[in-house]
Tab-separated table of C-alpha atoms and ligand atoms in Angstrom:
chain	number	residue	atom	x	y	z
A	29	UNK	CA	-18.356	4.312	5.760
A	30	UNK	CA	-20.765	1.421	6.102
A	31	UNK	CA	-20.370	-1.470	8.506
A	32	UNK	CA	-22.445	-3.585	10.816
A	33	UNK	CA	-23.409	-0.513	12.852
A	34	UNK	CA	-22.989	1.870	9.972
A	35	UNK	CA	-19.396	3.061	10.510
A	36	UNK	CA	-16.024	2.213	8.936
A	37	UNK	CA	-14.576	1.386	12.363
A	38	UNK	CA	-17.563	-0.867	13.052
A	39	UNK	CA	-16.875	-2.656	9.773
A	40	UNK	CA	-13.200	-3.238	10.660
A	41	UNK	CA	-14.246	-4.337	14.162
A	42	UNK	CA	-16.730	-6.842	12.719
A	43	UNK	CA	-13.913	-8.407	10.694
A	44	UNK	CA	-11.639	-8.355	13.744
A	45	UNK	CA	-14.315	-9.988	15.917
A	46	UNK	CA	-14.833	-12.747	13.365
A	47	UNK	CA	-11.116	-13.611	13.582
A	48	UNK	CA	-10.696	-13.353	17.361
A	49	UNK	CA	-13.787	-15.535	17.751
A	50	UNK	CA	-11.654	-18.340	16.320
A	51	UNK	CA	-8.657	-17.629	18.541
A	52	UNK	CA	-7.865	-18.487	22.098
A	53	UNK	CA	-7.128	-15.072	23.590
A	54	UNK	CA	-8.179	-13.607	26.917
A	55	UNK	CA	-11.126	-11.180	26.640
A	56	UNK	CA	-8.925	-8.459	28.117
A	57	UNK	CA	-6.295	-8.853	25.418
A	58	UNK	CA	-8.955	-9.022	22.701
A	59	UNK	CA	-10.272	-5.662	23.899
A	60	UNK	CA	-6.781	-4.160	24.252
A	61	UNK	CA	-5.884	-5.036	20.666
A	62	UNK	CA	-9.241	-3.857	19.283
A	63	UNK	CA	-9.399	-0.376	20.777
A	64	UNK	CA	-7.796	2.693	19.291
A	65	UNK	CA	-5.315	4.024	21.865
A	66	UNK	CA	-5.689	7.725	21.144
A	67	UNK	CA	-6.888	10.204	18.573
A	68	UNK	CA	-5.641	13.745	18.600
A	69	UNK	CA	-7.856	16.348	16.956
A	70	UNK	CA	-6.423	19.717	16.062
A	71	UNK	CA	-8.152	22.809	14.751
A	72	UNK	CA	-5.806	25.474	13.494
A	73	UNK	CA	-6.127	28.687	11.590
A	74	UNK	CA	-4.080	29.820	8.598
A	75	UNK	CA	-4.298	33.320	7.128
A	76	UNK	CA	-4.915	32.853	3.405
A	77	UNK	CA	-6.471	35.102	0.763
A	78	UNK	CA	-6.862	37.888	3.288
A	79	UNK	CA	-8.766	35.961	5.950
A	80	UNK	CA	-8.270	33.260	8.563
A	81	UNK	CA	-9.360	29.766	7.520
A	82	UNK	CA	-9.788	27.096	10.183
A	83	UNK	CA	-8.881	23.511	9.348
A	84	UNK	CA	-9.532	20.303	11.263
A	85	UNK	CA	-6.951	17.511	11.310
A	86	UNK	CA	-6.504	14.202	13.108
A	87	UNK	CA	-3.714	11.812	14.029
A	88	UNK	CA	-4.932	8.550	15.414
A	89	UNK	CA	-2.713	5.986	17.121
A	90	UNK	CA	-4.331	2.586	17.170
A	91	UNK	CA	-1.647	0.378	18.679
A	92	UNK	CA	1.769	1.034	20.193
A	93	UNK	CA	2.822	-2.576	20.741
A	94	UNK	CA	5.685	-1.554	18.438
A	95	UNK	CA	7.088	1.918	17.909
A	96	UNK	CA	7.239	4.033	15.889
A	97	UNK	CA	3.631	3.803	14.802
A	98	UNK	CA	3.104	4.129	11.078
A	99	UNK	CA	0.446	5.189	8.628
A	100	UNK	CA	-0.388	7.780	6.014
A	101	UNK	CA	-1.890	11.238	6.216
A	102	UNK	CA	-4.791	11.852	3.857
A	103	UNK	CA	-6.159	15.142	2.602
A	104	UNK	CA	-9.855	14.832	1.814
A	105	UNK	CA	-13.133	16.471	2.692
A	106	UNK	CA	-14.446	13.064	3.783
A	107	UNK	CA	-11.858	12.783	6.603
A	108	UNK	CA	-13.415	12.297	10.039
A	109	UNK	CA	-12.546	10.626	13.328
A	110	UNK	CA	-14.292	7.343	12.519
A	111	UNK	CA	-12.390	7.092	9.251
A	112	UNK	CA	-8.898	7.787	10.671
A	113	UNK	CA	-9.498	5.368	13.538
A	114	UNK	CA	-10.607	2.588	11.182
A	115	UNK	CA	-7.620	3.248	8.915
A	116	UNK	CA	-5.246	3.316	11.899
A	117	UNK	CA	-6.569	-0.080	13.006
A	118	UNK	CA	-6.011	-1.481	9.521
A	119	UNK	CA	-2.427	-0.178	9.687
A	120	UNK	CA	-1.830	-2.145	12.905
A	121	UNK	CA	-2.932	-5.402	11.287
A	122	UNK	CA	-1.227	-4.616	7.973
A	123	UNK	CA	2.129	-3.936	9.627
A	124	UNK	CA	1.899	-7.130	11.668
A	125	UNK	CA	1.038	-9.224	8.613
A	126	UNK	CA	3.767	-7.661	6.457
A	127	UNK	CA	6.298	-7.932	9.298
A	128	UNK	CA	7.102	-4.244	9.277
A	129	UNK	CA	8.063	-3.462	12.881
A	130	UNK	CA	5.518	-0.730	13.520
A	131	UNK	CA	2.308	-0.054	15.391
A	132	UNK	CA	-0.647	1.380	13.492
A	133	UNK	CA	-1.525	5.032	13.020
A	134	UNK	CA	-3.299	7.277	10.535
A	135	UNK	CA	-3.822	10.971	10.020
A	136	UNK	CA	-6.119	13.136	8.037
A	137	UNK	CA	-6.802	16.730	7.223
A	138	UNK	CA	-10.325	17.713	6.295
A	139	UNK	CA	-9.560	19.706	3.147
A	140	UNK	CA	-10.153	19.678	-0.602
A	141	UNK	CA	-6.530	19.785	-1.825
A	142	UNK	CA	-7.663	20.971	-5.251
A	143	UNK	CA	-9.243	24.093	-3.778
A	144	UNK	CA	-5.840	25.581	-2.872
A	145	UNK	CA	-2.752	26.420	-4.875
A	146	UNK	CA	0.616	24.841	-4.087
A	147	UNK	CA	1.875	27.751	-2.017
A	148	UNK	CA	-1.274	27.786	0.132
A	149	UNK	CA	-1.206	24.014	0.564
A	150	UNK	CA	2.390	24.268	1.725
A	151	UNK	CA	1.431	26.762	4.439
A	152	UNK	CA	-1.489	24.563	5.555
A	153	UNK	CA	0.608	21.367	5.525
A	154	UNK	CA	3.466	22.971	7.452
A	155	UNK	CA	1.064	24.314	10.044
A	156	UNK	CA	-0.614	20.922	10.470
A	157	UNK	CA	2.823	19.288	10.714
A	158	UNK	CA	3.894	21.871	13.320
A	159	UNK	CA	0.906	20.950	15.503
A	160	UNK	CA	1.730	17.230	15.265
A	161	UNK	CA	5.515	17.582	15.639
A	162	UNK	CA	5.295	19.587	18.845
A	163	UNK	CA	3.277	16.738	20.384
A	164	UNK	CA	5.622	13.979	19.089
A	165	UNK	CA	2.875	12.826	16.732
A	166	UNK	CA	5.467	13.123	13.992
A	167	UNK	CA	8.831	11.736	15.110
A	168	UNK	CA	11.331	9.197	13.718
A	169	UNK	CA	11.142	7.195	16.955
A	170	UNK	CA	7.454	7.478	17.704
A	171	UNK	CA	5.197	8.276	14.777
A	172	UNK	CA	6.119	8.256	11.095
A	173	UNK	CA	3.505	9.422	8.575
A	174	UNK	CA	3.482	8.701	4.841
A	175	UNK	CA	1.415	9.605	1.783
A	176	UNK	CA	-2.190	8.544	1.459
A	177	UNK	CA	-5.184	9.760	-0.529
A	178	UNK	CA	-4.665	13.390	-1.589
A	179	UNK	CA	-1.014	13.553	-0.472
A	180	UNK	CA	2.261	12.552	-2.110
A	181	UNK	CA	5.985	13.225	-2.243
A	182	UNK	CA	5.575	17.008	-2.209
A	183	UNK	CA	3.622	17.068	1.061
A	184	UNK	CA	6.055	14.600	2.663
A	185	UNK	CA	9.004	16.839	1.715
A	186	UNK	CA	7.270	19.813	3.393
A	187	UNK	CA	6.631	17.752	6.532
A	188	UNK	CA	10.248	16.522	6.697
A	189	UNK	CA	11.548	20.052	6.230
A	190	UNK	CA	9.217	21.391	8.911
A	191	UNK	CA	10.425	18.695	11.307
A	192	UNK	CA	14.074	19.522	10.618
A	193	UNK	CA	13.438	23.231	11.180
A	194	UNK	CA	11.927	22.463	14.573
A	195	UNK	CA	14.346	19.701	15.667
A	196	UNK	CA	17.609	21.038	14.336
A	197	UNK	CA	19.807	18.641	16.296
A	198	UNK	CA	17.990	15.420	15.411
A	199	UNK	CA	20.404	13.627	13.114
A	200	UNK	CA	17.644	11.187	12.132
A	201	UNK	CA	15.226	13.937	11.120
A	202	UNK	CA	14.665	12.555	7.629
A	203	UNK	CA	13.179	9.392	9.129
A	204	UNK	CA	10.247	11.385	10.579
A	205	UNK	CA	8.171	10.737	7.464
A	206	UNK	CA	8.359	8.357	4.479
A	207	UNK	CA	7.330	8.709	0.861
A	208	UNK	CA	9.674	11.676	0.380
A	209	UNK	CA	11.094	12.545	-3.043
A	210	UNK	CA	14.305	10.697	-3.912
A	211	UNK	CA	16.319	13.917	-3.739
A	212	UNK	CA	15.045	14.690	-0.222
A	213	UNK	CA	15.751	11.450	1.580
A	214	UNK	CA	13.288	9.227	-0.259
A	215	UNK	CA	13.886	5.756	-1.653
A	216	UNK	CA	13.699	4.386	-5.186
A	217	UNK	CA	10.440	2.544	-5.820
A	218	UNK	CA	8.298	4.124	-3.075
A	219	UNK	CA	5.877	5.835	-5.467
A	220	UNK	CA	5.113	2.602	-7.340
A	221	UNK	CA	5.274	0.460	-4.178
A	222	UNK	CA	1.589	-0.058	-3.344
A	223	UNK	CA	0.640	-0.830	-6.960
A	224	UNK	CA	3.726	-3.013	-7.318
A	225	UNK	CA	2.678	-4.856	-4.154
A	226	UNK	CA	-0.759	-5.515	-5.670
A	227	UNK	CA	0.969	-7.041	-8.714
A	228	UNK	CA	3.229	-9.216	-6.529
A	229	UNK	CA	0.206	-10.279	-4.459
A	230	UNK	CA	-1.642	-11.430	-7.573
A	231	UNK	CA	1.456	-13.176	-8.940
A	232	UNK	CA	1.762	-15.057	-5.670
A	233	UNK	CA	-1.943	-15.952	-5.631
A	234	UNK	CA	-1.628	-17.342	-9.154
A	235	UNK	CA	1.298	-19.547	-8.075
A	236	UNK	CA	-1.134	-21.672	-6.063
A	237	UNK	CA	-3.481	-23.782	-8.233
A	238	UNK	CA	-5.655	-24.646	-5.230
A	239	UNK	CA	-6.190	-20.963	-4.414
A	240	UNK	CA	-7.012	-19.744	-7.888
A	241	UNK	CA	-9.195	-22.849	-8.224
A	242	UNK	CA	-11.314	-21.560	-5.324
A	243	UNK	CA	-12.054	-18.504	-7.473
A	244	UNK	CA	-12.746	-20.726	-10.482
A	245	UNK	CA	-9.628	-19.376	-12.207
A	246	UNK	CA	-6.735	-21.218	-13.803
A	247	UNK	CA	-3.549	-20.486	-15.751
A	248	UNK	CA	-1.566	-17.295	-15.341
A	249	UNK	CA	-2.414	-13.605	-15.247
A	250	UNK	CA	-1.922	-13.495	-19.011
A	251	UNK	CA	-5.210	-12.585	-20.703
A	252	UNK	CA	-7.156	-12.173	-17.443
A	253	UNK	CA	-9.797	-9.418	-17.652
A	254	UNK	CA	-9.303	-6.803	-14.980
A	255	UNK	CA	-11.540	-3.913	-13.916
A	256	UNK	CA	-9.862	-1.195	-11.859
A	257	UNK	CA	-11.660	1.410	-9.801
A	258	UNK	CA	-9.528	4.511	-9.392
A	259	UNK	CA	-6.513	5.341	-11.538
A	260	UNK	CA	-4.729	7.210	-8.750
A	261	UNK	CA	-1.225	6.262	-7.664
A	262	UNK	CA	-2.141	2.738	-6.507
A	263	UNK	CA	-4.641	1.804	-9.236
A	264	UNK	CA	-2.478	3.272	-11.991
A	265	UNK	CA	0.671	1.364	-11.045
A	266	UNK	CA	-1.178	-1.904	-10.399
A	267	UNK	CA	-2.983	-1.705	-13.762
A	268	UNK	CA	0.160	-0.625	-15.616
A	269	UNK	CA	2.362	-3.433	-14.279
A	270	UNK	CA	-0.321	-6.113	-14.614
A	271	UNK	CA	-0.963	-5.204	-18.244
A	272	UNK	CA	2.591	-4.397	-19.364
A	273	UNK	CA	4.421	-7.165	-17.508
A	274	UNK	CA	1.892	-9.948	-16.866
A	275	UNK	CA	-0.268	-9.675	-19.980
A	276	UNK	CA	-3.511	-8.940	-18.108
A	277	UNK	CA	-6.203	-7.018	-20.009
A	278	UNK	CA	-7.465	-3.883	-18.293
A	279	UNK	CA	-11.014	-4.101	-19.635
A	280	UNK	CA	-12.541	-1.438	-17.412
A	281	UNK	CA	-11.505	1.723	-15.587
A	282	UNK	CA	-13.844	3.444	-13.158
A	283	UNK	CA	-13.141	7.074	-12.307
A	284	UNK	CA	-14.964	9.982	-10.686
A	285	UNK	CA	-16.824	10.995	-13.880
A	286	UNK	CA	-17.901	7.490	-14.920
A	287	UNK	CA	-16.333	4.386	-16.395
A	288	UNK	CA	-14.873	3.144	-19.667
A	289	UNK	CA	-14.884	-0.400	-20.978
A	290	UNK	CA	-13.111	-2.227	-23.778
A	291	UNK	CA	-13.076	-6.007	-24.325
A	292	UNK	CA	-9.718	-5.654	-26.084
A	293	UNK	CA	-8.097	-3.984	-23.084
A	294	UNK	CA	-7.273	-0.342	-22.363
A	295	UNK	CA	-3.829	1.211	-22.617
A	296	UNK	CA	-3.241	2.383	-19.050
A	297	UNK	CA	-0.802	5.224	-19.809
A	298	UNK	CA	-3.083	6.529	-22.564
A	299	UNK	CA	-6.071	6.498	-20.184
A	300	UNK	CA	-4.053	8.300	-17.538
A	301	UNK	CA	-2.925	10.926	-20.061
A	302	UNK	CA	-6.566	11.413	-21.107
A	303	UNK	CA	-7.631	11.878	-17.471
A	304	UNK	CA	-4.866	14.460	-17.008
A	305	UNK	CA	-5.925	16.379	-20.109
A	306	UNK	CA	-9.700	16.263	-19.755
A	307	UNK	CA	-10.270	15.648	-16.041
A	308	UNK	CA	-11.990	12.298	-16.572
A	309	UNK	CA	-12.356	9.121	-18.612
A	310	UNK	CA	-15.282	10.313	-20.754
A	311	UNK	CA	-14.394	10.544	-24.442
A	312	UNK	CA	-11.468	8.120	-24.283
A	313	UNK	CA	-11.193	6.826	-27.859
A	314	UNK	CA	-12.079	3.202	-28.619
A	315	UNK	CA	-13.901	2.512	-25.341
A	316	UNK	CA	-17.549	2.479	-24.269
A	317	UNK	CA	-18.320	5.164	-21.708
A	318	UNK	CA	-20.960	5.017	-19.008
A	319	UNK	CA	-21.707	7.857	-16.610
A	320	UNK	CA	-22.768	5.387	-13.918
A	321	UNK	CA	-19.255	4.315	-12.947
A	322	UNK	CA	-20.306	2.131	-10.028
A	323	UNK	CA	-22.266	-0.092	-12.440
A	324	UNK	CA	-18.959	-1.387	-13.780
A	325	UNK	CA	-18.143	-2.843	-10.348
A	326	UNK	CA	-20.851	-5.356	-11.220
A	327	UNK	CA	-19.600	-6.163	-14.735
A	328	UNK	CA	-18.189	-9.512	-15.779
A	329	UNK	CA	-14.409	-9.805	-15.378
A	330	UNK	CA	-11.833	-12.126	-13.829
A	331	UNK	CA	-10.336	-9.710	-11.310
A	332	UNK	CA	-11.833	-6.597	-9.730
A	333	UNK	CA	-9.411	-4.107	-8.198
A	334	UNK	CA	-11.090	-1.444	-6.061
A	335	UNK	CA	-8.259	1.076	-5.679
A	336	UNK	CA	-10.128	4.183	-4.613
A	337	UNK	CA	-12.358	4.705	-1.600
A	338	UNK	CA	-13.619	2.686	1.320
A	339	UNK	CA	-17.120	1.229	1.374
A	340	UNK	CA	-17.661	1.076	-2.409
A	341	UNK	CA	-18.864	-2.532	-2.300
A	342	UNK	CA	-21.654	-2.610	0.247
A	343	UNK	CA	-24.711	-4.621	1.164
A	344	UNK	CA	-26.735	-3.176	-1.746
A	345	UNK	CA	-24.426	-3.910	-4.688
A	346	UNK	CA	-22.429	-6.891	-3.381
A	347	UNK	CA	-25.002	-9.384	-4.571
A	348	UNK	CA	-24.564	-8.130	-8.164
A	349	UNK	CA	-20.768	-8.259	-8.227
A	350	UNK	CA	-19.744	-10.894	-10.762
A	351	UNK	CA	-15.963	-10.876	-10.301
A	352	UNK	CA	-14.773	-14.227	-8.895
A	353	UNK	CA	-11.669	-12.546	-7.448
A	354	UNK	CA	-11.420	-9.150	-5.737
A	355	UNK	CA	-8.127	-7.670	-4.628
A	356	UNK	CA	-8.503	-4.741	-2.244
A	357	UNK	CA	-5.915	-2.195	-3.367
A	358	UNK	CA	-7.773	0.492	-1.376
A	359	UNK	CA	-8.298	0.344	2.376
A	360	UNK	CA	-11.724	-0.987	3.326
A	361	UNK	CA	-13.397	-1.024	-0.112
A	362	UNK	CA	-15.638	-3.967	0.897
A	363	UNK	CA	-17.844	-3.471	3.961
A	364	UNK	CA	-18.323	-6.235	6.524
A	365	UNK	CA	-21.840	-6.971	5.225
A	366	UNK	CA	-20.698	-7.049	1.607
A	367	UNK	CA	-17.821	-9.303	2.630
A	368	UNK	CA	-20.254	-11.909	3.973
A	369	UNK	CA	-22.477	-11.678	0.881
A	370	UNK	CA	-19.520	-12.092	-1.479
A	371	UNK	CA	-18.022	-15.007	0.461
A	372	UNK	CA	-21.378	-16.778	0.427
A	373	UNK	CA	-21.353	-16.421	-3.380
A	374	UNK	CA	-17.925	-18.083	-3.550
A	375	UNK	CA	-15.991	-14.922	-4.391
A	376	UNK	CA	-12.349	-14.908	-3.232
A	377	UNK	CA	-11.210	-11.637	-1.674
A	378	UNK	CA	-7.524	-10.809	-1.271
A	379	UNK	CA	-7.891	-8.430	1.671
A	380	UNK	CA	-6.570	-4.877	2.064
A	381	UNK	CA	-4.391	-5.623	5.093
A	382	UNK	CA	-2.352	-7.824	2.787
A	383	UNK	CA	-3.047	-6.524	-0.725
A	384	UNK	CA	-1.988	-2.917	-0.204
A	385	UNK	CA	0.835	-3.563	2.267
A	386	UNK	CA	3.405	-2.730	-0.429
A	387	UNK	CA	3.313	0.950	0.488
A	388	UNK	CA	4.171	0.535	4.136
A	389	UNK	CA	6.703	-2.176	3.317
A	390	UNK	CA	8.744	0.179	1.141
A	391	UNK	CA	8.170	2.926	3.722
A	392	UNK	CA	9.901	0.604	6.161
A	393	UNK	CA	12.866	0.313	3.781
A	394	UNK	CA	12.945	4.112	3.450
A	395	UNK	CA	12.902	4.579	7.228
A	396	UNK	CA	15.772	2.082	7.595
A	397	UNK	CA	17.679	3.886	4.814
A	398	UNK	CA	17.180	7.211	6.598
A	399	UNK	CA	18.386	5.810	9.916
A	400	UNK	CA	21.434	4.200	8.318
A	401	UNK	CA	22.185	7.329	6.254
A	402	UNK	CA	23.238	5.307	3.234
A	403	UNK	CA	21.597	4.225	-0.001
A	404	UNK	CA	20.842	0.507	-0.338
A	405	UNK	CA	23.429	-1.271	-2.465
A	406	UNK	CA	26.066	1.464	-2.209
A	407	UNK	CA	28.631	-0.706	-0.420
A	408	UNK	CA	28.140	-4.038	-2.162
A	409	UNK	CA	27.067	-3.289	-5.726
A	410	UNK	CA	30.489	-3.033	-7.405
A	411	UNK	CA	31.962	-5.852	-5.285
A	412	UNK	CA	29.102	-8.056	-6.471
A	413	UNK	CA	29.776	-7.052	-10.073
A	414	UNK	CA	33.502	-7.813	-9.702
A	415	UNK	CA	32.739	-11.282	-8.296
A	416	UNK	CA	30.327	-12.011	-11.143
A	417	UNK	CA	32.908	-10.793	-13.660
A	418	UNK	CA	35.454	-13.249	-12.228
A	419	UNK	CA	33.020	-16.133	-12.674
A	420	UNK	CA	32.256	-15.135	-16.269
A	421	UNK	CA	35.978	-14.745	-17.066
A	422	UNK	CA	36.724	-18.160	-15.545
A	423	UNK	CA	33.902	-19.867	-17.475
A	424	UNK	CA	35.091	-18.304	-20.724
A	425	UNK	CA	38.676	-19.349	-19.995
A	426	UNK	CA	37.524	-22.949	-19.387
A	427	UNK	CA	35.375	-22.944	-22.512
A	428	UNK	CA	38.346	-21.827	-24.629
A	429	UNK	CA	40.093	-25.078	-23.691
A	430	UNK	CA	37.201	-27.390	-24.701
A	431	UNK	CA	36.920	-29.187	-28.061
A	432	UNK	CA	33.806	-27.194	-28.998
A	433	UNK	CA	34.193	-23.783	-27.355
A	434	UNK	CA	30.928	-22.235	-26.206
A	435	UNK	CA	30.033	-18.657	-25.376
A	436	UNK	CA	27.849	-16.977	-22.812
A	437	UNK	CA	25.291	-14.793	-24.587
A	438	UNK	CA	25.677	-11.023	-24.399
A	439	UNK	CA	22.210	-10.599	-22.863
A	440	UNK	CA	23.000	-13.152	-20.159
A	441	UNK	CA	26.270	-11.371	-19.391
A	442	UNK	CA	24.643	-7.952	-19.326
A	443	UNK	CA	21.921	-9.077	-16.883
A	444	UNK	CA	24.160	-11.269	-14.751
A	445	UNK	CA	27.060	-8.875	-14.439
A	446	UNK	CA	25.014	-5.923	-13.244
A	447	UNK	CA	25.036	-5.569	-9.460
A	448	UNK	CA	21.713	-4.757	-7.807
A	449	UNK	CA	21.004	-1.055	-7.280
A	450	UNK	CA	18.521	0.407	-4.823
A	451	UNK	CA	15.435	-0.053	-7.024
A	452	UNK	CA	16.162	-3.733	-7.656
A	453	UNK	CA	16.801	-4.337	-3.961
A	454	UNK	CA	13.609	-2.552	-2.966
A	455	UNK	CA	11.574	-4.599	-5.439
A	456	UNK	CA	13.234	-7.794	-4.236
A	457	UNK	CA	12.480	-6.964	-0.599
A	458	UNK	CA	8.904	-6.096	-1.482
A	459	UNK	CA	8.381	-9.294	-3.487
A	460	UNK	CA	9.799	-11.351	-0.634
A	461	UNK	CA	7.500	-9.611	1.859
A	462	UNK	CA	4.404	-10.140	-0.300
A	463	UNK	CA	5.222	-13.809	-0.859
A	464	UNK	CA	5.970	-14.429	2.815
A	465	UNK	CA	2.829	-12.707	4.070
A	466	UNK	CA	0.662	-14.568	1.563
A	467	UNK	CA	2.112	-17.891	2.586
A	468	UNK	CA	1.495	-17.184	6.266
A	469	UNK	CA	-2.096	-16.274	5.443
A	470	UNK	CA	-2.815	-19.222	3.147
A	471	UNK	CA	-1.401	-21.685	5.680
A	472	UNK	CA	-4.096	-20.610	8.139
A	473	UNK	CA	-6.716	-20.572	5.366
A	474	UNK	CA	-5.956	-24.128	4.289
A	475	UNK	CA	-4.825	-25.774	7.496
A	476	UNK	CA	-7.541	-24.622	9.844
A	477	UNK	CA	-10.956	-26.066	9.147
A	478	UNK	CA	-12.677	-23.094	10.763
A	479	UNK	CA	-11.067	-20.341	8.658
A	480	UNK	CA	-12.849	-20.049	5.332
A	481	UNK	CA	-11.445	-16.880	3.797
A	482	UNK	CA	-8.187	-15.017	3.321
A	483	UNK	CA	-9.249	-11.946	5.291
A	484	UNK	CA	-9.997	-13.916	8.430
A	485	UNK	CA	-6.736	-15.807	7.897
A	486	UNK	CA	-4.830	-12.521	7.545
A	487	UNK	CA	-6.395	-11.159	10.730
A	488	UNK	CA	-5.593	-14.392	12.608
A	489	UNK	CA	-1.912	-14.165	11.587
A	490	UNK	CA	-1.706	-10.456	12.416
A	491	UNK	CA	-3.568	-10.681	15.729
A	492	UNK	CA	-1.512	-13.626	16.963
A	493	UNK	CA	1.710	-11.704	16.234
A	494	UNK	CA	0.392	-8.601	18.034
A	495	UNK	CA	-0.833	-10.746	20.940
A	496	UNK	CA	2.622	-12.358	21.301
A	497	UNK	CA	4.217	-8.965	21.316
A	498	UNK	CA	1.869	-7.735	24.084
A	499	UNK	CA	2.381	-10.982	26.008
A	500	UNK	CA	6.160	-10.603	25.726
A	501	UNK	CA	5.779	-7.202	27.364
A	502	UNK	CA	3.935	-8.867	30.230
A	503	UNK	CA	0.515	-7.441	29.426
B	2	LIG	N1	-0.967	5.190	3.346
B	2	LIG	C1	-0.439	3.915	3.033
B	2	LIG	C2	-1.293	2.804	3.622
B	2	LIG	O1	-2.456	2.988	3.856
B	2	LIG	C3	1.033	3.796	3.391
B	2	LIG	C4	1.350	3.942	4.835
B	2	LIG	C5	2.846	4.045	5.128
B	2	LIG	O2	3.644	3.906	4.211
B	2	LIG	O3	3.176	4.286	6.278
B	2	LIG	O4	-0.855	1.716	3.804
């Protein structure tokens, strides 16, 4: 939305320019990495409700230094070329930072998904997919979409099925899209992945006293007051895990119809159930409601999680934001101008290209699973359990021969003996990715005197990896 020259792409470019300004790259390479390689616009008609409706969709490919290119497809009336290009660029940097071996892409269909019933949406989605598949803009080897705003497992299953109908001999057809339902080639833990990644990102941040100190915070996540904007898939899972597993207090939730606040902390599942029943947060028992939802972005809290739209913290409200720590669960929630204002105030921002990389990371695992045609853990799980059982048996045998025999507790045995299934492996791989990417970013943040914020550090890491990959190709 807003940026230095008023656009989302301009905002991403401003952040990119700030980072490359600190790097020693040739101007030609700087330009090559910045520009969006191609954007395909399609207008297609679908006969629905007795007449032909024309829809406009996009698939933008930002960088092909690695293939396939990767990124979601969103369904929203706000979709436009500037938006998909900015989001595609963010995918390039996100994939490089998270070490998922993809270039960056993004798609969008200009549609209000709530205006159509499921059967109509299926026809529209299949038609859009058809247009992209026949141009290799959906393909396991070249371009692999995923869910984004307004899309989910259902749409991904339609896209995968459409691909397989058109490419009947492609044995890797399932890998043409990620975020599919588990029973149609999906992977355990993909739905929760982006929110889970936000939780792992915050856990990692809180492991570093120096870093939380920069935000004026100390201790653990336990008791920290959190305001979340958007209780969609990402915001819901982040808020749920942070409150249920880390003891954080979700003091505020901002939704389309306004915001609710409670010092004591909101029960995330109860709020979500209320939204499902009533269409909004208004009337949620035990909380204060305000119709001006955006006002809560400026309320006092320890952590602010914008998990909805881009451009929600801009040059007008940034100065009023009180949160000392912002974690960008959405893509581009803080504009380039707002970013500068917040940094000048001492706010620490955990940037989108890192914070919401959990989704594409687990998409990567799903793509690998699809190409290997086997569920993670299937070969080793029982062997691992048998080995653990041998150790436990041996320890118990040894203990029986000691003067004071001891026993391993039943809970220890239960947890230790269980071999890792797919969900545990996915979470482990995601946690490892989030820790590794954070460490790469913070090294640049702390070691280089000229990098003063995590976003610039993240861009520097990502851009240098992309640059090496272009250089290796001889460009
Ligand atoms: N749409 C998500 C994002 O913006 C996920 C992309 C993917 O899994 O490819 O990161």
